[in-house]
Tab-separated table of C-alpha atoms in Angstrom:
chain	number	residue	atom	x	y	z
A	151	UNK	CA	0.000	0.000	0.000
A	152	UNK	CA	2.870	2.383	0.821
A	153	UNK	CA	4.473	1.738	-2.587
A	154	UNK	CA	1.135	2.365	-4.301
A	155	UNK	CA	0.695	5.700	-2.502
A	156	UNK	CA	4.216	6.770	-3.549
A	157	UNK	CA	3.464	5.907	-7.174
A	158	UNK	CA	0.208	7.898	-7.071
A	159	UNK	CA	1.995	10.906	-5.554
A	160	UNK	CA	4.612	10.915	-8.292
A	161	UNK	CA	1.953	10.421	-10.971
A	162	UNK	CA	-0.043	13.432	-9.773
A	163	UNK	CA	3.117	15.530	-9.644
A	164	UNK	CA	3.934	14.941	-13.308
A	165	UNK	CA	0.577	15.904	-14.827
A	166	UNK	CA	0.957	17.435	-18.292
A	167	UNK	CA	-1.607	19.698	-19.957
A	168	UNK	CA	-2.262	20.658	-23.566
A	169	UNK	CA	-2.172	24.448	-23.661
A	170	UNK	CA	-3.031	26.786	-26.542
A	171	UNK	CA	-1.500	30.278	-26.598
A	172	UNK	CA	-3.407	33.028	-28.412
A	173	UNK	CA	-1.410	36.275	-28.553
A	174	UNK	CA	-2.311	39.341	-30.601
A	175	UNK	CA	-0.258	39.042	-33.784
A	176	UNK	CA	2.220	41.814	-33.088
A	177	UNK	CA	5.937	41.331	-32.448
A	178	UNK	CA	6.033	42.205	-28.763
A	179	UNK	CA	2.907	40.166	-27.995
A	180	UNK	CA	4.009	37.129	-30.011
A	181	UNK	CA	7.414	37.205	-28.317
A	182	UNK	CA	5.854	37.645	-24.870
A	183	UNK	CA	3.587	34.621	-25.292
A	184	UNK	CA	6.384	32.572	-26.883
A	185	UNK	CA	8.601	33.155	-23.846
A	186	UNK	CA	5.744	32.003	-21.587
A	187	UNK	CA	5.256	28.966	-23.794
A	188	UNK	CA	8.926	28.077	-23.518
A	189	UNK	CA	8.720	28.113	-19.714
A	190	UNK	CA	5.518	26.034	-19.773
A	191	UNK	CA	7.195	23.460	-22.014
A	192	UNK	CA	10.104	23.235	-19.597
A	193	UNK	CA	7.535	22.355	-16.927
A	194	UNK	CA	6.414	19.419	-19.064
A	195	UNK	CA	3.324	20.848	-20.755
A	196	UNK	CA	2.407	20.413	-24.416
A	197	UNK	CA	2.188	23.955	-25.804
A	198	UNK	CA	0.854	25.228	-29.145
A	199	UNK	CA	0.597	28.833	-30.318
A	200	UNK	CA	-1.863	30.337	-32.824
A	201	UNK	CA	-0.102	32.819	-35.143
A	202	UNK	CA	-0.088	34.370	-38.585
A	203	UNK	CA	2.882	33.268	-40.700
A	204	UNK	CA	4.734	36.588	-40.335
A	205	UNK	CA	4.996	35.993	-36.560
A	206	UNK	CA	6.301	32.400	-36.655
A	207	UNK	CA	9.916	33.352	-35.929
A	208	UNK	CA	9.193	34.108	-32.270
A	209	UNK	CA	7.688	30.663	-31.646
A	210	UNK	CA	10.161	28.744	-33.805
A	211	UNK	CA	13.051	30.245	-31.860
A	212	UNK	CA	11.644	28.694	-28.683
A	213	UNK	CA	10.580	25.351	-30.099
A	214	UNK	CA	6.825	25.809	-29.850
A	215	UNK	CA	4.311	23.940	-31.954
A	216	UNK	CA	2.676	26.457	-34.310
A	217	UNK	CA	-0.927	26.429	-35.469
A	218	UNK	CA	-0.885	28.637	-38.567
A	219	UNK	CA	-3.512	31.285	-39.295
A	220	UNK	CA	-2.158	31.820	-42.815
A	221	UNK	CA	-0.266	34.749	-44.275
A	222	UNK	CA	-2.442	37.511	-42.825
A	223	UNK	CA	-2.130	39.631	-45.949
A	224	UNK	CA	-2.369	43.327	-45.069
A	225	UNK	CA	-2.794	42.742	-41.339
A	226	UNK	CA	0.862	43.281	-40.409
A	227	UNK	CA	1.245	46.662	-42.133
A	228	UNK	CA	-1.996	48.015	-40.687
A	229	UNK	CA	-1.088	46.912	-37.174
A	230	UNK	CA	2.394	48.438	-37.406
A	231	UNK	CA	0.831	51.741	-38.453
A	232	UNK	CA	-1.435	51.640	-35.412
A	233	UNK	CA	1.402	50.983	-32.995
A	234	UNK	CA	3.233	53.953	-34.473
A	235	UNK	CA	0.549	56.148	-32.877
A	236	UNK	CA	1.664	54.989	-29.414
A	237	UNK	CA	4.544	57.473	-29.606
A	238	UNK	CA	2.076	60.328	-29.109
A	239	UNK	CA	1.493	60.401	-25.339
A	240	UNK	CA	-0.925	63.368	-25.366
A	241	UNK	CA	-4.627	62.996	-24.634
A	242	UNK	CA	-5.524	63.677	-28.277
A	243	UNK	CA	-2.921	61.119	-29.331
A	244	UNK	CA	-4.441	58.525	-27.026
A	245	UNK	CA	-7.908	59.204	-28.443
A	246	UNK	CA	-6.574	58.853	-32.015
A	247	UNK	CA	-5.015	55.545	-31.021
A	248	UNK	CA	-8.314	54.271	-29.583
A	249	UNK	CA	-10.168	55.381	-32.716
A	250	UNK	CA	-7.543	53.741	-34.919
A	251	UNK	CA	-7.874	50.453	-33.052
A	252	UNK	CA	-11.656	50.632	-33.345
A	253	UNK	CA	-11.458	51.074	-37.118
A	254	UNK	CA	-8.898	48.297	-37.445
A	255	UNK	CA	-10.787	45.865	-35.228
A	256	UNK	CA	-13.436	45.006	-37.794
A	257	UNK	CA	-10.840	44.315	-40.484
A	258	UNK	CA	-8.770	42.148	-38.145
A	259	UNK	CA	-11.714	40.193	-36.709
A	260	UNK	CA	-13.271	39.480	-40.106
A	261	UNK	CA	-9.972	38.198	-41.476
A	262	UNK	CA	-8.747	36.294	-38.407
A	263	UNK	CA	-12.010	34.556	-37.524
A	264	UNK	CA	-13.226	34.136	-41.101
A	265	UNK	CA	-10.030	33.091	-42.900
A	266	UNK	CA	-7.302	32.538	-40.337
A	267	UNK	CA	-8.406	30.313	-37.464
A	268	UNK	CA	-8.304	26.582	-38.414
A	269	UNK	CA	-11.235	25.519	-36.254
A	270	UNK	CA	-11.162	21.840	-37.201
A	271	UNK	CA	-7.499	21.482	-36.198
A	272	UNK	CA	-8.099	23.213	-32.860
A	273	UNK	CA	-11.172	21.106	-32.100
A	274	UNK	CA	-9.300	17.871	-32.825
A	275	UNK	CA	-6.475	18.818	-30.419
A	276	UNK	CA	-8.829	18.963	-27.401
A	277	UNK	CA	-6.859	21.498	-25.362
A	278	UNK	CA	-7.043	21.617	-21.578
A	279	UNK	CA	-6.427	25.370	-21.295
A	280	UNK	CA	-6.146	28.510	-23.436
A	281	UNK	CA	-4.020	31.532	-22.528
A	282	UNK	CA	-5.458	34.443	-24.507
A	283	UNK	CA	-4.230	38.018	-25.014
A	284	UNK	CA	-6.609	40.478	-23.352
A	285	UNK	CA	-5.757	43.468	-25.560
A	286	UNK	CA	-8.853	45.278	-26.739
A	287	UNK	CA	-10.421	45.648	-29.266
A	288	UNK	CA	-9.106	42.280	-30.565
A	289	UNK	CA	-11.298	40.529	-28.000
A	290	UNK	CA	-13.296	39.037	-30.831
A	291	UNK	CA	-10.702	36.225	-30.551
A	292	UNK	CA	-12.387	35.138	-27.302
A	293	UNK	CA	-14.902	33.489	-29.636
A	294	UNK	CA	-12.309	30.744	-30.204
A	295	UNK	CA	-11.962	29.355	-26.639
A	296	UNK	CA	-15.694	29.903	-26.189
A	297	UNK	CA	-16.391	27.772	-29.266
A	298	UNK	CA	-13.936	25.128	-28.073
A	299	UNK	CA	-15.577	25.095	-24.617
A	300	UNK	CA	-12.113	25.167	-23.034
A	301	UNK	CA	-11.177	27.041	-19.812
A	302	UNK	CA	-9.176	30.189	-20.548
A	303	UNK	CA	-6.974	32.672	-18.712
A	304	UNK	CA	-6.662	36.293	-19.831
A	305	UNK	CA	-3.040	37.407	-20.063
A	306	UNK	CA	-1.497	40.701	-21.141
A	307	UNK	CA	-0.461	44.209	-20.202
A	308	UNK	CA	-3.995	45.590	-20.526
A	309	UNK	CA	-5.129	46.547	-17.032
A	310	UNK	CA	-8.930	46.480	-17.282
A	311	UNK	CA	-10.437	45.662	-13.867
A	312	UNK	CA	-13.903	47.126	-14.375
A	313	UNK	CA	-14.735	44.999	-17.417
A	314	UNK	CA	-13.539	41.997	-15.422
A	315	UNK	CA	-15.812	43.129	-12.572
A	316	UNK	CA	-12.828	43.447	-10.245
A	317	UNK	CA	-12.807	46.151	-7.523
A	318	UNK	CA	-10.643	49.118	-8.541
A	319	UNK	CA	-10.260	52.774	-7.631
A	320	UNK	CA	-10.190	55.039	-10.710
A	321	UNK	CA	-8.498	57.742	-8.649
A	322	UNK	CA	-5.470	55.484	-8.240
A	323	UNK	CA	-5.247	53.477	-11.474
A	324	UNK	CA	-3.858	55.995	-13.945
A	325	UNK	CA	-3.642	53.348	-16.672
A	326	UNK	CA	-5.013	55.419	-19.559
A	327	UNK	CA	-1.802	57.331	-20.132
A	328	UNK	CA	-3.452	60.580	-19.059
A	329	UNK	CA	-1.491	60.684	-15.799
A	330	UNK	CA	1.033	58.509	-14.028
A	331	UNK	CA	-0.385	58.058	-10.549
A	332	UNK	CA	1.914	57.899	-7.534
A	333	UNK	CA	1.446	57.955	-3.784
A	334	UNK	CA	2.203	61.694	-3.931
A	335	UNK	CA	-0.422	62.504	-6.588
A	336	UNK	CA	-2.581	65.497	-5.680
A	337	UNK	CA	-6.348	65.594	-5.338
A	338	UNK	CA	-6.589	67.323	-8.746
A	339	UNK	CA	-4.457	64.562	-10.313
A	340	UNK	CA	-6.744	61.895	-8.888
A	341	UNK	CA	-9.860	63.801	-9.955
A	342	UNK	CA	-8.582	64.070	-13.545
A	343	UNK	CA	-7.712	60.375	-13.562
A	344	UNK	CA	-11.186	59.476	-12.284
A	345	UNK	CA	-12.970	61.618	-14.887
A	346	UNK	CA	-10.795	60.225	-17.697
A	347	UNK	CA	-11.254	56.651	-16.494
A	348	UNK	CA	-15.038	56.927	-16.316
A	349	UNK	CA	-15.386	58.946	-19.553
A	350	UNK	CA	-13.340	56.528	-21.667
A	351	UNK	CA	-15.168	53.572	-20.113
A	352	UNK	CA	-18.527	55.066	-21.119
A	353	UNK	CA	-17.590	56.403	-24.566
A	354	UNK	CA	-15.150	53.683	-25.663
A	355	UNK	CA	-15.714	50.546	-23.570
A	356	UNK	CA	-13.157	47.766	-24.227
A	357	UNK	CA	-15.497	45.656	-26.347
A	358	UNK	CA	-17.166	48.579	-28.121
A	359	UNK	CA	-15.907	47.593	-31.573
A	360	UNK	CA	-16.445	43.843	-31.195
A	361	UNK	CA	-19.654	42.844	-32.943
A	362	UNK	CA	-21.845	40.163	-31.402
A	363	UNK	CA	-22.276	38.633	-34.856
A	364	UNK	CA	-18.838	37.030	-34.460
A	365	UNK	CA	-20.258	34.798	-31.749
A	366	UNK	CA	-23.325	33.966	-33.812
A	367	UNK	CA	-21.221	33.167	-36.867
A	368	UNK	CA	-18.157	31.475	-35.401
A	369	UNK	CA	-19.492	29.915	-32.174
A	370	UNK	CA	-22.981	28.788	-33.248
A	371	UNK	CA	-22.688	25.639	-31.143
A	372	UNK	CA	-22.628	27.582	-27.857
A	373	UNK	CA	-25.354	29.433	-25.919
A	374	UNK	CA	-25.933	33.087	-26.788
A	375	UNK	CA	-23.846	35.494	-24.703
A	376	UNK	CA	-21.764	38.668	-25.007
A	377	UNK	CA	-18.042	39.310	-25.321
A	378	UNK	CA	-18.104	41.239	-22.058
A	379	UNK	CA	-19.560	38.213	-20.300
A	380	UNK	CA	-17.035	35.878	-21.923
A	381	UNK	CA	-14.250	38.159	-20.718
A	382	UNK	CA	-15.651	38.081	-17.169
A	383	UNK	CA	-15.736	34.290	-17.284
A	384	UNK	CA	-11.934	34.050	-17.499
A	385	UNK	CA	-10.577	31.632	-14.910
A	386	UNK	CA	-8.163	34.390	-13.876
A	387	UNK	CA	-6.333	37.455	-15.203
A	388	UNK	CA	-2.544	37.770	-15.307
A	389	UNK	CA	-1.497	41.393	-15.875
A	390	UNK	CA	2.108	41.860	-16.981
A	391	UNK	CA	2.578	45.289	-15.388
A	392	UNK	CA	6.281	46.163	-15.372
A	393	UNK	CA	5.853	48.950	-12.798
A	394	UNK	CA	4.593	46.664	-10.024
A	395	UNK	CA	7.953	46.618	-8.212
A	396	UNK	CA	7.785	50.392	-7.677
A	397	UNK	CA	3.997	50.604	-7.588
A	398	UNK	CA	1.697	51.147	-4.612
A	399	UNK	CA	-0.836	48.626	-3.229
A	400	UNK	CA	-3.998	48.205	-5.262
A	401	UNK	CA	-7.449	46.907	-4.354
A	402	UNK	CA	-8.040	43.801	-6.471
A	403	UNK	CA	-9.331	40.237	-6.282
A	404	UNK	CA	-7.191	37.154	-5.721
A	405	UNK	CA	-7.772	35.917	-9.292
A	406	UNK	CA	-6.594	39.236	-10.796
A	407	UNK	CA	-2.831	39.172	-10.408
A	408	UNK	CA	-0.067	41.615	-11.349
A	409	UNK	CA	3.098	39.794	-12.409
A	410	UNK	CA	6.007	41.644	-13.992
A	411	UNK	CA	8.755	40.305	-16.205
A	412	UNK	CA	6.811	37.554	-17.968
A	413	UNK	CA	8.600	38.373	-21.230
A	414	UNK	CA	12.068	38.703	-19.725
A	415	UNK	CA	14.812	36.259	-20.653
A	416	UNK	CA	18.167	35.537	-18.940
A	417	UNK	CA	20.873	38.105	-19.587
A	418	UNK	CA	23.757	37.402	-21.930
A	419	UNK	CA	27.331	38.723	-21.573
A	420	UNK	CA	28.245	41.683	-23.742
A	421	UNK	CA	30.315	40.729	-26.801
A	422	UNK	CA	33.887	41.942	-26.944
A	423	UNK	CA	34.047	45.474	-28.264
A	424	UNK	CA	33.587	49.128	-27.402
A	425	UNK	CA	30.438	48.627	-25.313
A	426	UNK	CA	31.985	45.853	-23.187
A	427	UNK	CA	35.135	47.904	-22.645
A	428	UNK	CA	33.024	50.882	-21.598
A	429	UNK	CA	30.924	48.816	-19.159
A	430	UNK	CA	33.946	47.040	-17.667
A	431	UNK	CA	35.656	50.394	-17.158
A	432	UNK	CA	32.806	51.868	-15.105
A	433	UNK	CA	34.341	51.376	-11.660
A	434	UNK	CA	31.407	53.049	-9.897
A	435	UNK	CA	28.756	51.355	-12.056
A	436	UNK	CA	26.707	52.823	-14.870
A	437	UNK	CA	23.135	53.844	-15.635
A	438	UNK	CA	21.358	52.282	-18.618
A	439	UNK	CA	18.527	54.325	-20.118
C-alpha cells in the first residue's frame, strides 16, 4: 500500500496539460507569449501557439508547436501603423489611437475569424487550457476558446479591472496614459484620472468595436452570450505590469494578479568590443537608459 501511494503521488506531480497560446499578432505580444510557452514546455506541458505566418519566428526560436492562421495579408502593415501612434502620449494622441484600433478591429476580426483560425485542427487537439491576449479591441478572438468550450486565462499588459468586474479605484489606477499616478499625486491629479477613467469607459468601452455577430457566426454551437460576459468568465487574469515593483498597493481580487517580467529572458554577456570595454571600465557602475 505504501508503494502504491508513492506511485500515485509521483503520478499526480507529473501531470501534463495541452495548452493553446493566443497572442495578438504583433511582435512584442508574439514574443511575450512565446517566452511564456517556452517556460511552460520546460515544466512538461504540451504547448501550441496560434499565429499568422509573419509571426512564426518568435515561436520557432523557442521550439513551440505552431498552429498557422495563414499569411495575414495586409494585417501586419496596418497593425504596425497603429502601434506607431503609441509614440504620441498626449490625450488627443491617445484618443486617435483608440479610434484607430476601433477602425482596425473590424478588419482584423473578419480576417482572423473568417479566414485565419483553423477551427477543425483546434477542435481535434482537445486542449485543456487557453491563454489568450486580453488586448482590446481584438477581444473578438475570445470566440475561439468559447467555441472550443475550453477554460481560458486572460493574459497581457492591458489593465482592465472594471470589465472583469474586479474592484478598482479610478483615482489610483492611472492606466489610460493621461497621468502617471503615484502615492504623492494630488487631489486634482486623482480627480482628472477618475474623470478620464469613467469617460473613456462610457464612450469607448473595451469591447465597443467587437460585434456580437462574431459569436453567432463562429461559435454557433454555444449558448448566446456577449463578449463582455465571456471576458468576465476568465478563470483568472494575469497582468504583466512592469511597474509593479515600484507601484503602490492596489485593491483587487485574488484571481486578478499583477506579475512583472513575464517576457524577460536571462541576460547574456556583452560581446567583446567598445560597449563591453566601456561597461567594464565603469568602476562606480553605470546607468542604462
